[in-house]
Coordinates of C-alpha atoms in Angstrom, one line a residue:
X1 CA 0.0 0.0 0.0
X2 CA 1.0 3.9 -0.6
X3 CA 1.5 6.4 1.6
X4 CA 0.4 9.2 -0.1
X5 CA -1.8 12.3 1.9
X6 CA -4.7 13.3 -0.5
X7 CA -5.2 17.0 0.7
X8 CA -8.7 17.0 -0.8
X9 CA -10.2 13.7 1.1
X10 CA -12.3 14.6 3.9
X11 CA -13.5 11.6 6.2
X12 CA -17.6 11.3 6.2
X13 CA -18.9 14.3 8.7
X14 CA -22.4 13.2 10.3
X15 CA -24.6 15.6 12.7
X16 CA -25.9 14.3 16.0
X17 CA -26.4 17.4 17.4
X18 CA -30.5 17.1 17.3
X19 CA -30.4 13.4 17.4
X20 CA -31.8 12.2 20.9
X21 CA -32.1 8.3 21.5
X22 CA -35.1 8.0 23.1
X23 CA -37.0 9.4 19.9
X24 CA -35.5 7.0 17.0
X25 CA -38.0 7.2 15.1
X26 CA -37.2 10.5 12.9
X27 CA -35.8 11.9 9.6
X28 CA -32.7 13.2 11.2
X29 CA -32.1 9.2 13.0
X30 CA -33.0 7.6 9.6
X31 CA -30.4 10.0 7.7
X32 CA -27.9 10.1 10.5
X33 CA -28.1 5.4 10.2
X34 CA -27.5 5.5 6.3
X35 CA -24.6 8.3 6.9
X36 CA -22.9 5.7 9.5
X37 CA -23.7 2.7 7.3
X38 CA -21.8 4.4 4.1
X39 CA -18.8 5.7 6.1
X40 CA -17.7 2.9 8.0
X41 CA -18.4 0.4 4.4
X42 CA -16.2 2.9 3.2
X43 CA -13.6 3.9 5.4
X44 CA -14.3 2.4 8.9
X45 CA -14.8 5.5 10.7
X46 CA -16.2 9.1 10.5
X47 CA -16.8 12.5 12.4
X48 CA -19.3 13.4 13.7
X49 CA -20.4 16.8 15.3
X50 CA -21.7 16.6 18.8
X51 CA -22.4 19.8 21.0
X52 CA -22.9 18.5 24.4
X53 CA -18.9 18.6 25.2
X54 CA -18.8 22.4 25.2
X55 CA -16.0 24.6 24.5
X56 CA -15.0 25.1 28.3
X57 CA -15.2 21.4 29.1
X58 CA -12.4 21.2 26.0
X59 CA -10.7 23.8 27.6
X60 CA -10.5 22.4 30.6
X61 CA -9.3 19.2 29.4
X62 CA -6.4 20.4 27.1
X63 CA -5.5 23.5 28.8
X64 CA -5.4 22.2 32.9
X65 CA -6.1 18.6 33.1
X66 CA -4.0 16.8 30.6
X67 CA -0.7 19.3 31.0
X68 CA -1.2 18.8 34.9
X69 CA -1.4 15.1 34.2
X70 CA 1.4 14.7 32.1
X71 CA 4.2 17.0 34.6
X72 CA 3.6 14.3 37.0
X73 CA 7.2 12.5 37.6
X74 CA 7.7 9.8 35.3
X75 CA 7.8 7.2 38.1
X76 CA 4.2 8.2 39.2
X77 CA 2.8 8.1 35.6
X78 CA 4.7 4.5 35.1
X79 CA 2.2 3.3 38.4
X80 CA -0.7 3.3 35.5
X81 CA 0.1 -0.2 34.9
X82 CA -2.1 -3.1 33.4
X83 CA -1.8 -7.2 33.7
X84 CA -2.9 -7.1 29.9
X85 CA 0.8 -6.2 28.8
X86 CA 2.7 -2.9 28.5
X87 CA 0.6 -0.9 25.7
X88 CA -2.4 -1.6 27.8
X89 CA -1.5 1.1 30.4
X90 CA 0.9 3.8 30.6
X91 CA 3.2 3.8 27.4
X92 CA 6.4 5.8 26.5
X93 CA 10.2 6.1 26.4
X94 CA 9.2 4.0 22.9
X95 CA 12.4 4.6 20.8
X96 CA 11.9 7.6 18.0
X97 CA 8.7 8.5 19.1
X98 CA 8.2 11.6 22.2
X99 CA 4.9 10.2 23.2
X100 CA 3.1 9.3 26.2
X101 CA -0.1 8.1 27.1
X102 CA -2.1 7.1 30.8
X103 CA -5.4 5.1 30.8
X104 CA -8.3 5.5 33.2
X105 CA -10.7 2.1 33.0
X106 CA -14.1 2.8 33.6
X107 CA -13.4 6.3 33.4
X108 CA -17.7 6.7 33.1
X109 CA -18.1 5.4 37.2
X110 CA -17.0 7.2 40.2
X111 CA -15.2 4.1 41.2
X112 CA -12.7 3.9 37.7
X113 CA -12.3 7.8 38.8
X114 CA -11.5 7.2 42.2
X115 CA -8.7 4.7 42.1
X116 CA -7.0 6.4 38.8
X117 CA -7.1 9.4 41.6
X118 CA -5.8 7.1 44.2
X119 CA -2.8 5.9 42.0
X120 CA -1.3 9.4 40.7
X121 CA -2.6 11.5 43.6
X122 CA -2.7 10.2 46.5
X123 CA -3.9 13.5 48.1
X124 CA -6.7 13.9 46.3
X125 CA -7.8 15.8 43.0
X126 CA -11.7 16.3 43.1
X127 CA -10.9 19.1 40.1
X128 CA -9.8 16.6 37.8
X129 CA -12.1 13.6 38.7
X130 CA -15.0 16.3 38.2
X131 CA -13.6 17.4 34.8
X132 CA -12.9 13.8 33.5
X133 CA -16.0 12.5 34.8
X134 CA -18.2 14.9 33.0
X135 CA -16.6 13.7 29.9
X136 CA -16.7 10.5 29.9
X137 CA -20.4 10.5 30.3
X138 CA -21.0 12.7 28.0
X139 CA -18.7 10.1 25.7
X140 CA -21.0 7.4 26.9
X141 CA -24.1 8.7 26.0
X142 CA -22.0 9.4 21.9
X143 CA -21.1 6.1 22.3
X144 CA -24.3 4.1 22.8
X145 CA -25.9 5.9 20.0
X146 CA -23.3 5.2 17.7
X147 CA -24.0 1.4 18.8
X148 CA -27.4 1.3 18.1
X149 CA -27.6 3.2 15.3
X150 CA -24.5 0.6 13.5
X151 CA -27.2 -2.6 15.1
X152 CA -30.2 -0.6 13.2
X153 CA -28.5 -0.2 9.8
X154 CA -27.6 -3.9 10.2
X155 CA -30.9 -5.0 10.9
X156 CA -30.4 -6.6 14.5
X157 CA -31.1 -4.1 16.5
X158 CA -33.0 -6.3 18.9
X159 CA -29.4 -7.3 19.9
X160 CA -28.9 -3.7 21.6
X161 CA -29.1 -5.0 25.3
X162 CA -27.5 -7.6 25.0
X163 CA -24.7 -6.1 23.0
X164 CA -24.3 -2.8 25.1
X165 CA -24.4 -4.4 28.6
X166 CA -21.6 -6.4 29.1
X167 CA -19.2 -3.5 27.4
X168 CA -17.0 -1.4 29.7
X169 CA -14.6 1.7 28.8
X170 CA -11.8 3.5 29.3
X171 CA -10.1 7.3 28.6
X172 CA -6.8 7.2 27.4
X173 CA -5.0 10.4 27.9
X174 CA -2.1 11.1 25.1
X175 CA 0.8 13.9 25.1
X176 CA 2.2 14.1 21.9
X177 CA 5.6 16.4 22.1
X178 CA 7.6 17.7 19.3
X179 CA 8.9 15.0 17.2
X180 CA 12.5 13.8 18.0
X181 CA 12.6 13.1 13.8
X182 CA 12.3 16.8 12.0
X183 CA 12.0 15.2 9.0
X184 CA 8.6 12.7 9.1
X185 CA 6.9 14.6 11.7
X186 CA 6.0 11.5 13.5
X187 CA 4.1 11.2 16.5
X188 CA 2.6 7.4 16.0
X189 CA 3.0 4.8 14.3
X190 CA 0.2 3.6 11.1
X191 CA -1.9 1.0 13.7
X192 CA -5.5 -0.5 14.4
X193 CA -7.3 -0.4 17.8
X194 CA -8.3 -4.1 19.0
X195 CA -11.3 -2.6 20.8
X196 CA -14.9 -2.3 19.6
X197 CA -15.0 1.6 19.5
X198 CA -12.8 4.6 19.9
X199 CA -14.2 8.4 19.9
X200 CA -11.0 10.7 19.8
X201 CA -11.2 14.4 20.7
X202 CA -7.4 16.4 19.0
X203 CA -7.0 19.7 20.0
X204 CA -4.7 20.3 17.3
X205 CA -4.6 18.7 13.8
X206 CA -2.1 15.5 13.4
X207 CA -4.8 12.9 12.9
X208 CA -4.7 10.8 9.8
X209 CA -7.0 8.0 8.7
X210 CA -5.7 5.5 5.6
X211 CA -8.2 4.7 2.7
X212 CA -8.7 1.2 1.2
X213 CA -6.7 2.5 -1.6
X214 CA -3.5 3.5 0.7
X215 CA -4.1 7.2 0.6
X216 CA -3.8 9.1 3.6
X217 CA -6.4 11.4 4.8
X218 CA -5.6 14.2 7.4
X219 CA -8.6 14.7 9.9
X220 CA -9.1 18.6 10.9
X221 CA -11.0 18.3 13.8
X222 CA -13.9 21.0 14.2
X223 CA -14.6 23.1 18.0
X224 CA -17.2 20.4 17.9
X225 CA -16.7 17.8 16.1
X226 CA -14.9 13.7 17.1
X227 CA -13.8 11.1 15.4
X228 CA -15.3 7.5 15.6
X229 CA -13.2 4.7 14.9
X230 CA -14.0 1.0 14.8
X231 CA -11.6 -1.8 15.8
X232 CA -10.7 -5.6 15.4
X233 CA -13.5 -6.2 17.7
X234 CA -16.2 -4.8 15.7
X235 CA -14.4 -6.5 12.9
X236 CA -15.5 -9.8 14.1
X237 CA -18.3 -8.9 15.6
X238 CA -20.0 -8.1 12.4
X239 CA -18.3 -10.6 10.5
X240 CA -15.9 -8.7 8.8
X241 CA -18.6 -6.3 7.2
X242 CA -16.6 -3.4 8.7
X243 CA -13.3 -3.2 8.6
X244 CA -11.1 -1.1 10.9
X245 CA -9.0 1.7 9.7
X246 CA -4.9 2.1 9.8
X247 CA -4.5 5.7 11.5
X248 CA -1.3 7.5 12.6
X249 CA -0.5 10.6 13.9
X250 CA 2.0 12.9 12.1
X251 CA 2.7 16.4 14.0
X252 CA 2.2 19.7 12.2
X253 CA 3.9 22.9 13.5
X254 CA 6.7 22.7 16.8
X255 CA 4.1 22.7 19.9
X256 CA 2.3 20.3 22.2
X257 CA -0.5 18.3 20.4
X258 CA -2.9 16.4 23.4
X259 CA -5.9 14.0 22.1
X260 CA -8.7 12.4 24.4
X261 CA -9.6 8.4 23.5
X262 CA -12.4 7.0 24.8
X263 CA -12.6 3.2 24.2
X264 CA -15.3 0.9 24.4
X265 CA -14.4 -3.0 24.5
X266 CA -16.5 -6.0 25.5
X267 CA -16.0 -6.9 29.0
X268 CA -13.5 -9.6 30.3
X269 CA -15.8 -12.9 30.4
X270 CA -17.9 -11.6 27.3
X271 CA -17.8 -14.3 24.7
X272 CA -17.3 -12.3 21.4
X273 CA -18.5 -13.5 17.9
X274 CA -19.9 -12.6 14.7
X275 CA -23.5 -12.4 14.7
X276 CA -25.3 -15.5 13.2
X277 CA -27.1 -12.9 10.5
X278 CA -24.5 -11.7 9.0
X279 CA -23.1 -15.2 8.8
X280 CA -24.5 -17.1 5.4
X281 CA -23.4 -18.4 1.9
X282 CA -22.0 -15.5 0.5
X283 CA -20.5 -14.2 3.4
X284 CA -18.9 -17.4 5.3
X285 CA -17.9 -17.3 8.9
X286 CA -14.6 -15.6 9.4
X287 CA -13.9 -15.5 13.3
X288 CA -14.0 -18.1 15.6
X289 CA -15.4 -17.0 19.4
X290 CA -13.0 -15.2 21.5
X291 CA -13.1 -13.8 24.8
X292 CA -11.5 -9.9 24.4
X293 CA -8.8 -9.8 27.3
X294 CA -7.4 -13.3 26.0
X295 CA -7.1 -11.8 22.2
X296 CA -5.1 -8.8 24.3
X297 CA -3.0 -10.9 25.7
X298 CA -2.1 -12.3 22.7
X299 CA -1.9 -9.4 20.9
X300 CA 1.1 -7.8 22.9
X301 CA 2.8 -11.1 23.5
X302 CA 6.0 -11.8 21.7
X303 CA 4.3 -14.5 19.5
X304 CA 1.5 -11.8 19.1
X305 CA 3.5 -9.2 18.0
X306 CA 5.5 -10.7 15.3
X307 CA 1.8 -11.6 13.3
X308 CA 1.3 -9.6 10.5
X309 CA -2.0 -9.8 11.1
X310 CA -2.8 -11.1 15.0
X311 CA -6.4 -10.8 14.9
X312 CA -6.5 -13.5 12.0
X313 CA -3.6 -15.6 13.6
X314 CA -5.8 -15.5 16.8
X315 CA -9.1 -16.5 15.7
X316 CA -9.3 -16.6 11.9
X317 CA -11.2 -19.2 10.5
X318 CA -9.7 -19.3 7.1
X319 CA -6.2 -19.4 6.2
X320 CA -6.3 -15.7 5.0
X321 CA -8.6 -12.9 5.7
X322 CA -8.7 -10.0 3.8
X323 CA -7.2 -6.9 6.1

């Protein structure tokens, strides 16, 4: 594949700024379900404008919270640890890249909150728990009607209780600083999620999602817009329908660039699998049943990591599947 950046590509951008959840049965819903259904057959991902995180929640993210986060002494932030392997919690000091990241699990509950608060600051933050707290939800709420709207345009939408219960999520702070190579700009690597769903707020552009075709598209994010991603899990989960996009992030300009992930995955004893509808003679199955946190695992094991293609060497029915 290229790795060319096609200036005049712009990723799908779909309004849910009217849409409310408990009243699905409108224009704006019907339009907003084909929008999703085209972009993510298309490209695996789109943006979407959503006005309940306002412009002093952002400002209070990017401007206090993240900076204060990331001037905490290294051997604080390296505390953020997780028994799935070491690009499941805190990352950095990754050779050629100035980079770090800190995750908060079930960053949505006071509880998550709480012991995230515990870990770095053992004194005590109520400001940041506040700030973060109000986001997540708010990223919830995005979240589940991105969910149901994908289960409506696939016709098994009476899965939605089932499929949205046993999911949890996480925020995943990142710091991007200027990039130690002048040259490529780079501040991540071209890689997929393994989760189900990830809604990414940039306060600076850097962003870039690759097409089928290998061309590269650079996301300017809007005061009110996110990005929506799926990942491998949504792959199998519909059956390879929708396929995940490559993204990287290469820096523009000499300053700071922060982004906000927040991730939903299925939970740890979930058993994930395609669904039996999308599953038929012209579309054979592709994944065998997996539970999540033992496809992590595997993923940023040594075996895992030398797969070109670990989702398929993991649970891939067929010999190949088409990435």
């Amino acid at each position: 594949m290229g790795s060319v950046e096609n200036k005049h590509l712009r990723l799908p951008l779909i309004d849910f700024s009217d849409l409310d959840p408990q009243n699905p049965a409108t224009q704006k819903w019907a339009i907003a379900r084909s929008q999703i259904s085209q972009a993510l057959e298309a490209h695996g991902c789109f943006e979407v404008i959503y006005d309940r995180v306002g412009p002093e929640l952002r400002q209070e993210l990017f401007g206090r919270v993240m900076p204060e986060l990331f001037d905490l002494p290294l051997e604080a932030k390296q505390k953020n640890s997780s028994c799935f392997g070491k690009y499941t919690g805190y990352i950095g000091q990754i050779p050629g890249l100035a980079y770090e990241s800190l995750r908060v699990d079930a960053a949505a509950t006071v509880e998550g909150l709480q012991g995230f608060e515990r870990l770095l600051w053992p004194q005590g933050n109520p400001r940041f728990c506040n700030t973060v707290w109000t986001y997540a939800k708010h990223m919830q709420e995005l979240a589940k009607m991105v969910h149901r709207i994908v289960l409506e345009s696939l016709g098994v939408e009476k899965y939605y209780d089932y499929h949205i219960q046993p999911k949890t999520s996480a925020l995943r702070f990142s710091e991007y600083d200027v990039p130690l190579d002048q040259e490529t700009k780079t501040g991540m690597f071209g890689h997929l999620d393994p989760n189900m769903l990830t809604i990414i707020c940039q306060h600076k552009e850097g962003l870039e999602v690759q097409t089928k075709e290998g061309e590269w598209i650079h996301v300017v994010p809007l005061t009110n817009s996110f990005t929506v991603l799926i990942g491998e899990a949504f792959k199998v989960w519909t059956n390879g329908k929708f396929q995940p996009p490559i993204h990287r992030v290469n820096m523009i300009g000499d300053e700071k660039r922060y982004s906000v992930l927040f991730a939903t995955r299925p939970s740890d004893d979930y058993l994930l699998e395609p669904l039996e509808e999308l599953v038929d003679g012209d579309h054979p199955l592709l994944f065998k049943p997996l539970k999540y946190k033992d496809y992590i695992t595997f993923r940023y094991s040594e075996e895992g990591r030398k797969c070109k293609n670990p989702l398929e060497g993991y649970c891939g029915v067929r010999s190949k599947v088409e990435a």
